[in-house]
PDB file of C-alpha atoms in Angstrom:
ATOM      1  CA  MET A1392       3.885 163.733 207.687  1.00 44.00           C
ATOM      2  CA  PRO A1393       2.376 160.826 209.818  1.00 45.00           C
ATOM      3  CA  GLY A1394      -0.234 162.626 212.378  1.00 48.00           C
ATOM      4  CA  SER A1395      -0.596 166.088 210.561  1.00 88.00           C
ATOM      5  CA  ILE A1396      -3.080 165.032 208.342  1.00 94.00           C
ATOM      6  CA  GLU A1397      -7.243 165.665 209.190  1.00 95.00           C
ATOM      7  CA  LEU A1398      -8.783 164.764 206.185  1.00 97.00           C
ATOM      8  CA  VAL A1399      -8.706 162.426 203.183  1.00 98.00           C
ATOM      9  CA  ILE A1400     -10.334 163.595 200.467  1.00 98.00           C
ATOM     10  CA  PHE A1401     -10.880 160.649 197.595  1.00 98.00           C
ATOM     11  CA  ASP A1402     -11.251 161.013 194.013  1.00 97.00           C
ATOM     12  CA  CYS A1403     -13.754 158.370 193.195  1.00 97.00           C
ATOM     13  CA  ASP A1404     -13.695 157.330 189.237  1.00 95.00           C
ATOM     14  CA  GLY A1405     -10.470 154.501 189.610  1.00 95.00           C
ATOM     15  CA  VAL A1406      -9.970 155.135 193.355  1.00 97.00           C
ATOM     16  CA  LEU A1407     -13.586 153.966 195.244  1.00 98.00           C
ATOM     17  CA  VAL A1408     -15.076 152.860 191.853  1.00 97.00           C
ATOM     18  CA  ASP A1409     -13.728 150.576 189.170  1.00 96.00           C
ATOM     19  CA  SER A1410     -15.216 152.688 186.701  1.00 93.00           C
ATOM     20  CA  GLU A1411     -12.238 154.055 184.078  1.00 86.00           C
ATOM     21  CA  ARG A1412     -11.667 150.911 182.582  1.00 91.00           C
ATOM     22  CA  LEU A1413     -15.404 150.463 181.803  1.00 92.00           C
ATOM     23  CA  SER A1414     -15.395 154.394 180.831  1.00 89.00           C
ATOM     24  CA  VAL A1415     -12.559 154.212 178.721  1.00 88.00           C
ATOM     25  CA  GLU A1416     -14.192 151.549 176.732  1.00 91.00           C
ATOM     26  CA  VAL A1417     -16.516 154.160 176.204  1.00 91.00           C
ATOM     27  CA  ASP A1418     -14.531 156.851 175.076  1.00 91.00           C
ATOM     28  CA  ARG A1419     -13.905 155.008 172.704  1.00 93.00           C
ATOM     29  CA  HIS A1420     -16.547 154.916 170.343  1.00 92.00           C
ATOM     30  CA  VAL A1421     -17.562 157.562 171.241  1.00 92.00           C
ATOM     31  CA  LEU A1422     -14.848 159.635 170.307  1.00 94.00           C
ATOM     32  CA  ALA A1423     -14.471 157.132 166.722  1.00 93.00           C
ATOM     33  CA  HIS A1424     -18.266 158.353 166.498  1.00 93.00           C
ATOM     34  CA  PHE A1425     -16.923 162.198 164.870  1.00 93.00           C
ATOM     35  CA  GLY A1426     -13.594 160.437 163.130  1.00 94.00           C
ATOM     36  CA  TRP A1427     -11.298 160.586 166.399  1.00 95.00           C
ATOM     37  CA  ASP A1428      -9.700 157.354 166.654  1.00 95.00           C
ATOM     38  CA  LEU A1429      -7.267 157.021 169.934  1.00 94.00           C
ATOM     39  CA  THR A1430      -5.574 153.808 170.993  1.00 92.00           C
ATOM     40  CA  HIS A1431      -6.899 153.206 174.875  1.00 88.00           C
ATOM     41  CA  GLU A1432      -3.315 154.497 176.518  1.00 90.00           C
ATOM     42  CA  GLU A1433      -3.838 158.195 174.566  1.00 93.00           C
ATOM     43  CA  ILE A1434      -6.962 158.026 176.103  1.00 92.00           C
ATOM     44  CA  VAL A1435      -5.807 157.692 179.880  1.00 88.00           C
ATOM     45  CA  HIS A1436      -3.244 159.802 179.042  1.00 87.00           C
ATOM     46  CA  ARG A1437      -5.302 162.916 177.750  1.00 90.00           C
ATOM     47  CA  PHE A1438      -8.903 162.376 179.658  1.00 88.00           C
ATOM     48  CA  VAL A1439      -8.693 159.966 182.722  1.00 85.00           C
ATOM     49  CA  GLY A1440      -9.472 162.761 185.566  1.00 79.00           C
ATOM     50  CA  ARG A1441     -10.606 165.364 183.602  1.00 85.00           C
ATOM     51  CA  SER A1442     -14.166 167.011 183.500  1.00 82.00           C
ATOM     52  CA  ALA A1443     -16.853 165.996 180.972  1.00 84.00           C
ATOM     53  CA  ASP A1444     -16.557 170.117 180.425  1.00 88.00           C
ATOM     54  CA  HIS A1445     -12.912 169.185 178.866  1.00 88.00           C
ATOM     55  CA  PHE A1446     -14.208 166.261 177.530  1.00 90.00           C
ATOM     56  CA  ARG A1447     -16.483 168.069 175.091  1.00 91.00           C
ATOM     57  CA  ALA A1448     -14.173 170.914 174.452  1.00 94.00           C
ATOM     58  CA  GLU A1449     -11.517 168.441 172.582  1.00 94.00           C
ATOM     59  CA  ILE A1450     -13.400 167.085 170.637  1.00 95.00           C
ATOM     60  CA  GLU A1451     -15.329 170.295 169.633  1.00 94.00           C
ATOM     61  CA  ALA A1452     -11.447 171.371 169.027  1.00 95.00           C
ATOM     62  CA  HIS A1453     -10.907 168.445 167.140  1.00 93.00           C
ATOM     63  CA  VAL A1454     -14.345 168.412 164.497  1.00 92.00           C
ATOM     64  CA  GLY A1455     -14.010 171.997 164.364  1.00 95.00           C
ATOM     65  CA  ARG A1456     -17.484 173.269 165.880  1.00 95.00           C
ATOM     66  CA  ARG A1457     -19.650 173.495 168.757  1.00 95.00           C
ATOM     67  CA  LEU A1458     -21.504 170.607 169.735  1.00 93.00           C
ATOM     68  CA  GLY A1459     -25.219 170.478 170.774  1.00 91.00           C
ATOM     69  CA  ASP A1460     -26.507 170.748 174.124  1.00 89.00           C
ATOM     70  CA  ASP A1461     -27.673 167.566 174.340  1.00 90.00           C
ATOM     71  CA  TRP A1462     -24.826 166.138 172.260  1.00 93.00           C
ATOM     72  CA  GLU A1463     -24.021 162.989 175.199  1.00 89.00           C
ATOM     73  CA  GLU A1464     -27.819 161.665 174.472  1.00 91.00           C
ATOM     74  CA  PRO A1465     -26.753 158.941 172.181  1.00 92.00           C
ATOM     75  CA  PHE A1466     -23.803 157.827 174.430  1.00 92.00           C
ATOM     76  CA  GLN A1467     -25.356 158.211 177.877  1.00 90.00           C
ATOM     77  CA  HIS A1468     -27.291 154.363 177.432  1.00 93.00           C
ATOM     78  CA  LEU A1469     -23.614 153.270 176.554  1.00 92.00           C
ATOM     79  CA  TYR A1470     -21.838 154.118 180.193  1.00 90.00           C
ATOM     80  CA  ARG A1471     -25.118 153.486 181.764  1.00 92.00           C
ATOM     81  CA  GLU A1472     -25.455 149.271 180.684  1.00 94.00           C
ATOM     82  CA  ALA A1473     -21.766 149.270 181.415  1.00 92.00           C
ATOM     83  CA  PHE A1474     -21.783 150.489 184.933  1.00 94.00           C
ATOM     84  CA  ASP A1475     -25.356 148.735 185.599  1.00 94.00           C
ATOM     85  CA  ARG A1476     -23.509 145.140 184.387  1.00 95.00           C
ATOM     86  CA  GLU A1477     -20.211 145.811 185.436  1.00 96.00           C
ATOM     87  CA  LEU A1478     -18.828 148.418 187.827  1.00 97.00           C
ATOM     88  CA  VAL A1479     -17.211 147.395 191.076  1.00 97.00           C
ATOM     89  CA  ALA A1480     -16.011 149.355 194.201  1.00 98.00           C
ATOM     90  CA  VAL A1481     -11.640 149.008 194.192  1.00 98.00           C
ATOM     91  CA  ASP A1482     -10.132 146.250 195.342  1.00 97.00           C
ATOM     92  CA  GLY A1483      -9.507 146.190 198.820  1.00 97.00           C
ATOM     93  CA  VAL A1484     -11.099 150.188 199.577  1.00 98.00           C
ATOM     94  CA  GLU A1485     -13.289 149.354 201.551  1.00 98.00           C
ATOM     95  CA  ALA A1486     -11.109 147.443 204.189  1.00 97.00           C
ATOM     96  CA  ALA A1487      -9.107 150.872 203.560  1.00 97.00           C
ATOM     97  CA  LEU A1488     -11.389 152.752 204.294  1.00 97.00           C
ATOM     98  CA  ASP A1489     -12.439 150.690 207.208  1.00 96.00           C
ATOM     99  CA  ALA A1490      -8.564 151.253 208.710  1.00 95.00           C
ATOM    100  CA  ILE A1491      -8.870 154.996 208.289  1.00 95.00           C
ATOM    101  CA  PRO A1492     -10.338 157.122 211.509  1.00 93.00           C
ATOM    102  CA  LEU A1493      -9.769 159.961 210.027  1.00 95.00           C
ATOM    103  CA  ALA A1494     -12.924 162.264 208.353  1.00 97.00           C
ATOM    104  CA  THR A1495     -13.053 161.733 204.748  1.00 98.00           C
ATOM    105  CA  CYS A1496     -14.823 163.073 201.499  1.00 98.00           C
ATOM    106  CA  VAL A1497     -15.108 162.812 197.296  1.00 98.00           C
ATOM    107  CA  ALA A1498     -14.255 165.338 194.855  1.00 98.00           C
ATOM    108  CA  SER A1499     -14.548 163.670 191.603  1.00 96.00           C
ATOM    109  CA  SER A1500     -14.703 165.285 188.182  1.00 93.00           C
ATOM    110  CA  GLY A1501     -17.719 163.823 187.519  1.00 91.00           C
ATOM    111  CA  SER A1502     -21.087 165.461 187.891  1.00 93.00           C
ATOM    112  CA  HIS A1503     -22.832 164.938 191.328  1.00 96.00           C
ATOM    113  CA  GLU A1504     -25.458 162.893 189.708  1.00 94.00           C
ATOM    114  CA  LYS A1505     -22.691 160.665 188.460  1.00 93.00           C
ATOM    115  CA  ILE A1506     -20.388 160.112 191.452  1.00 96.00           C
ATOM    116  CA  ARG A1507     -23.554 159.083 193.500  1.00 97.00           C
ATOM    117  CA  ARG A1508     -24.604 157.038 190.919  1.00 96.00           C
ATOM    118  CA  THR A1509     -21.390 154.847 191.021  1.00 97.00           C
ATOM    119  CA  LEU A1510     -21.334 155.673 195.088  1.00 98.00           C
ATOM    120  CA  GLY A1511     -24.663 154.118 195.002  1.00 97.00           C
ATOM    121  CA  LEU A1512     -24.287 150.700 192.828  1.00 97.00           C
ATOM    122  CA  THR A1513     -21.062 149.933 194.689  1.00 98.00           C
ATOM    123  CA  GLY A1514     -22.575 150.646 197.705  1.00 97.00           C
ATOM    124  CA  LEU A1515     -19.691 153.221 199.077  1.00 98.00           C
ATOM    125  CA  LEU A1516     -22.875 155.952 199.316  1.00 98.00           C
ATOM    126  CA  ALA A1517     -23.305 155.998 202.684  1.00 97.00           C
ATOM    127  CA  ARG A1518     -19.888 156.597 203.772  1.00 97.00           C
ATOM    128  CA  PHE A1519     -19.726 159.635 201.962  1.00 97.00           C
ATOM    129  CA  ASP A1520     -23.500 161.202 201.820  1.00 94.00           C
ATOM    130  CA  GLY A1521     -23.411 164.998 202.424  1.00 96.00           C
ATOM    131  CA  ARG A1522     -19.800 164.923 201.664  1.00 98.00           C
ATOM    132  CA  ILE A1523     -19.358 164.928 198.176  1.00 98.00           C
ATOM    133  CA  PHE A1524     -17.842 167.685 195.856  1.00 98.00           C
ATOM    134  CA  SER A1525     -18.365 167.745 191.937  1.00 97.00           C
ATOM    135  CA  ALA A1526     -15.505 169.499 189.591  1.00 94.00           C
ATOM    136  CA  ASP A1527     -19.071 170.825 188.811  1.00 94.00           C
ATOM    137  CA  ASP A1528     -19.458 173.216 191.666  1.00 97.00           C
ATOM    138  CA  VAL A1529     -16.001 175.112 190.771  1.00 96.00           C
ATOM    139  CA  ASP A1530     -14.446 177.222 188.037  1.00 94.00           C
ATOM    140  CA  GLU A1531     -11.651 175.242 186.794  1.00 94.00           C
ATOM    141  CA  GLY A1532     -11.681 171.249 187.440  1.00 93.00           C
ATOM    142  CA  LYS A1533      -8.307 169.371 187.538  1.00 95.00           C
ATOM    143  CA  PRO A1534      -5.417 169.900 186.960  1.00 95.00           C
ATOM    144  CA  ALA A1535      -6.363 173.659 188.618  1.00 97.00           C
ATOM    145  CA  PRO A1536      -6.445 173.206 192.151  1.00 98.00           C
ATOM    146  CA  ASP A1537      -9.693 174.648 192.578  1.00 98.00           C
ATOM    147  CA  LEU A1538     -11.935 171.353 193.733  1.00 98.00           C
ATOM    148  CA  PHE A1539      -9.687 170.117 196.377  1.00 98.00           C
ATOM    149  CA  LEU A1540      -9.586 173.980 198.043  1.00 98.00           C
ATOM    150  CA  HIS A1541     -13.416 174.108 197.608  1.00 98.00           C
ATOM    151  CA  ALA A1542     -13.922 170.130 199.261  1.00 98.00           C
ATOM    152  CA  ALA A1543     -11.190 171.584 202.171  1.00 98.00           C
ATOM    153  CA  ALA A1544     -12.810 174.679 202.339  1.00 98.00           C
ATOM    154  CA  ARG A1545     -16.615 172.993 202.795  1.00 98.00           C
ATOM    155  CA  MET A1546     -15.082 170.719 205.510  1.00 98.00           C
ATOM    156  CA  GLY A1547     -13.539 172.533 207.503  1.00 98.00           C
ATOM    157  CA  VAL A1548      -9.765 172.175 207.217  1.00 97.00           C
ATOM    158  CA  ALA A1549      -6.498 173.944 206.062  1.00 96.00           C
ATOM    159  CA  PRO A1550      -5.220 173.000 202.778  1.00 96.00           C
ATOM    160  CA  SER A1551      -1.912 171.636 205.173  1.00 95.00           C
ATOM    161  CA  ARG A1552      -4.121 169.242 206.876  1.00 95.00           C
ATOM    162  CA  CYS A1553      -5.349 167.476 203.730  1.00 97.00           C
ATOM    163  CA  ALA A1554      -4.347 163.899 201.878  1.00 97.00           C
ATOM    164  CA  VAL A1555      -5.390 163.458 198.562  1.00 98.00           C
ATOM    165  CA  VAL A1556      -6.203 159.831 197.339  1.00 98.00           C
ATOM    166  CA  GLU A1557      -5.926 159.761 193.226  1.00 97.00           C
ATOM    167  CA  ASP A1558      -5.200 158.124 190.296  1.00 96.00           C
ATOM    168  CA  SER A1559      -4.354 159.929 187.730  1.00 94.00           C
ATOM    169  CA  ARG A1560      -1.533 162.239 186.542  1.00 93.00           C
ATOM    170  CA  PHE A1561      -3.781 165.297 186.531  1.00 94.00           C
ATOM    171  CA  GLY A1562      -5.130 164.651 190.040  1.00 96.00           C
ATOM    172  CA  VAL A1563      -1.985 164.507 191.731  1.00 97.00           C
ATOM    173  CA  ARG A1564      -0.912 167.561 189.519  1.00 97.00           C
ATOM    174  CA  ALA A1565      -4.167 169.060 191.522  1.00 97.00           C
ATOM    175  CA  ALA A1566      -3.241 168.118 194.984  1.00 97.00           C
ATOM    176  CA  ARG A1567       0.135 169.587 194.830  1.00 97.00           C
ATOM    177  CA  ALA A1568      -1.573 172.666 193.100  1.00 97.00           C
ATOM    178  CA  ALA A1569      -3.527 173.066 196.659  1.00 98.00           C
ATOM    179  CA  GLY A1570      -0.549 172.445 198.875  1.00 96.00           C
ATOM    180  CA  MET A1571      -2.297 169.667 199.398  1.00 96.00           C
ATOM    181  CA  ARG A1572      -0.183 165.897 200.054  1.00 95.00           C
ATOM    182  CA  SER A1573      -0.752 163.432 197.659  1.00 96.00           C
ATOM    183  CA  TYR A1574      -1.301 159.658 197.437  1.00 97.00           C
ATOM    184  CA  GLY A1575      -1.022 158.500 193.643  1.00 97.00           C
ATOM    185  CA  TYR A1576      -2.640 154.971 193.068  1.00 97.00           C
ATOM    186  CA  ALA A1577      -0.929 152.968 190.293  1.00 96.00           C
ATOM    187  CA  GLY A1578      -3.445 150.314 190.963  1.00 94.00           C
ATOM    188  CA  GLY A1579      -5.747 151.303 187.608  1.00 92.00           C
ATOM    189  CA  LEU A1580      -5.085 152.739 184.573  1.00 89.00           C
ATOM    190  CA  THR A1581      -2.123 155.092 184.957  1.00 92.00           C
ATOM    191  CA  PRO A1582       1.598 154.409 185.085  1.00 92.00           C
ATOM    192  CA  ALA A1583       2.665 154.725 188.683  1.00 95.00           C
ATOM    193  CA  GLU A1584       5.990 156.870 186.713  1.00 96.00           C
ATOM    194  CA  LEU A1585       3.001 159.386 185.174  1.00 94.00           C
ATOM    195  CA  LEU A1586       1.892 159.826 189.239  1.00 96.00           C
ATOM    196  CA  GLU A1587       5.270 160.358 190.435  1.00 96.00           C
ATOM    197  CA  GLY A1588       6.388 163.835 191.390  1.00 95.00           C
ATOM    198  CA  GLU A1589       6.801 166.407 194.865  1.00 94.00           C
ATOM    199  CA  ASN A1590       4.963 165.735 197.711  1.00 94.00           C
ATOM    200  CA  THR A1591       3.448 162.456 195.833  1.00 96.00           C
ATOM    201  CA  GLU A1592       3.588 158.945 197.522  1.00 96.00           C
ATOM    202  CA  VAL A1593       2.545 156.170 194.762  1.00 97.00           C
ATOM    203  CA  PHE A1594       1.393 153.048 195.864  1.00 97.00           C
ATOM    204  CA  SER A1595      -0.694 149.996 193.903  1.00 96.00           C
ATOM    205  CA  ASP A1596      -2.436 148.723 196.250  1.00 97.00           C
ATOM    206  CA  MET A1597      -4.814 150.003 198.843  1.00 97.00           C
ATOM    207  CA  ALA A1598      -4.144 147.598 201.720  1.00 96.00           C
ATOM    208  CA  GLU A1599      -1.233 150.219 201.634  1.00 96.00           C
ATOM    209  CA  LEU A1600      -3.935 153.502 202.175  1.00 97.00           C
ATOM    210  CA  PRO A1601      -3.500 153.452 205.706  1.00 95.00           C
ATOM    211  CA  ALA A1602       0.032 152.673 207.041  1.00 94.00           C
ATOM    212  CA  LEU A1603       1.010 155.244 203.779  1.00 94.00           C
ATOM    213  CA  LEU A1604      -1.246 158.173 205.760  1.00 93.00           C
ATOM    214  CA  GLY A1605       0.068 156.955 209.998  1.00 88.00           C
ATOM    215  CA  VAL A1606      -3.230 156.398 210.720  1.00 71.00           C
ATOM    216  CA  VAL A1607      -4.916 153.033 211.124  1.00 56.00           C
ATOM    217  CA  ALA A1608      -8.329 152.376 212.809  1.00 56.00           C
ATOM    218  CA  ALA A1609      -7.992 150.183 216.159  1.00 47.00           C
ATOM    219  CA  GLY A1610     -10.170 147.154 216.885  1.00 43.00           C
TER     220      GLY A1610
END
């Protein structure tokens, strides 16, 4: 309920940085390399919001063999080049952050290196430095609640006092499982209907977020 939130936990990709559309295009190339031709929509449905370990496990299941530890190396430059060339902050998120007078942190399925790099490229790193949590920190990534519960514990806030801002169906499921209020951002790749559900408010414009949270900074 408005007024009860003490901590806002932000997903990174697709919520803070507009990276999902770039990643999905590279993902299509990577999957095709392994003989798995998926549409843009299928990749969003299967992989957006999940960890790199999940992506690897799904490829291994498809090809029927384990991949080497360095399996990603031939493709990493494609992600780096796309991000260096085109990555920007999600439209309106900086103004929304300025208007939210609550504690914030990041909890993302990406690695710490990736999170810091993408936040750095978009000028957002200083807003969250020291309050960044990765799926690498926990046993189970989204849609399990582990990552959000870990972030709340590290920030010293009870789950019931946390709000999660997510753009993927796996993310909002993780927030619900953690007993947290979730705000599903439908301005990205995931259709609004996949974000809808119990204890979840769906919105499509970051300018709406402070008011939805029930908190707007003075000034």
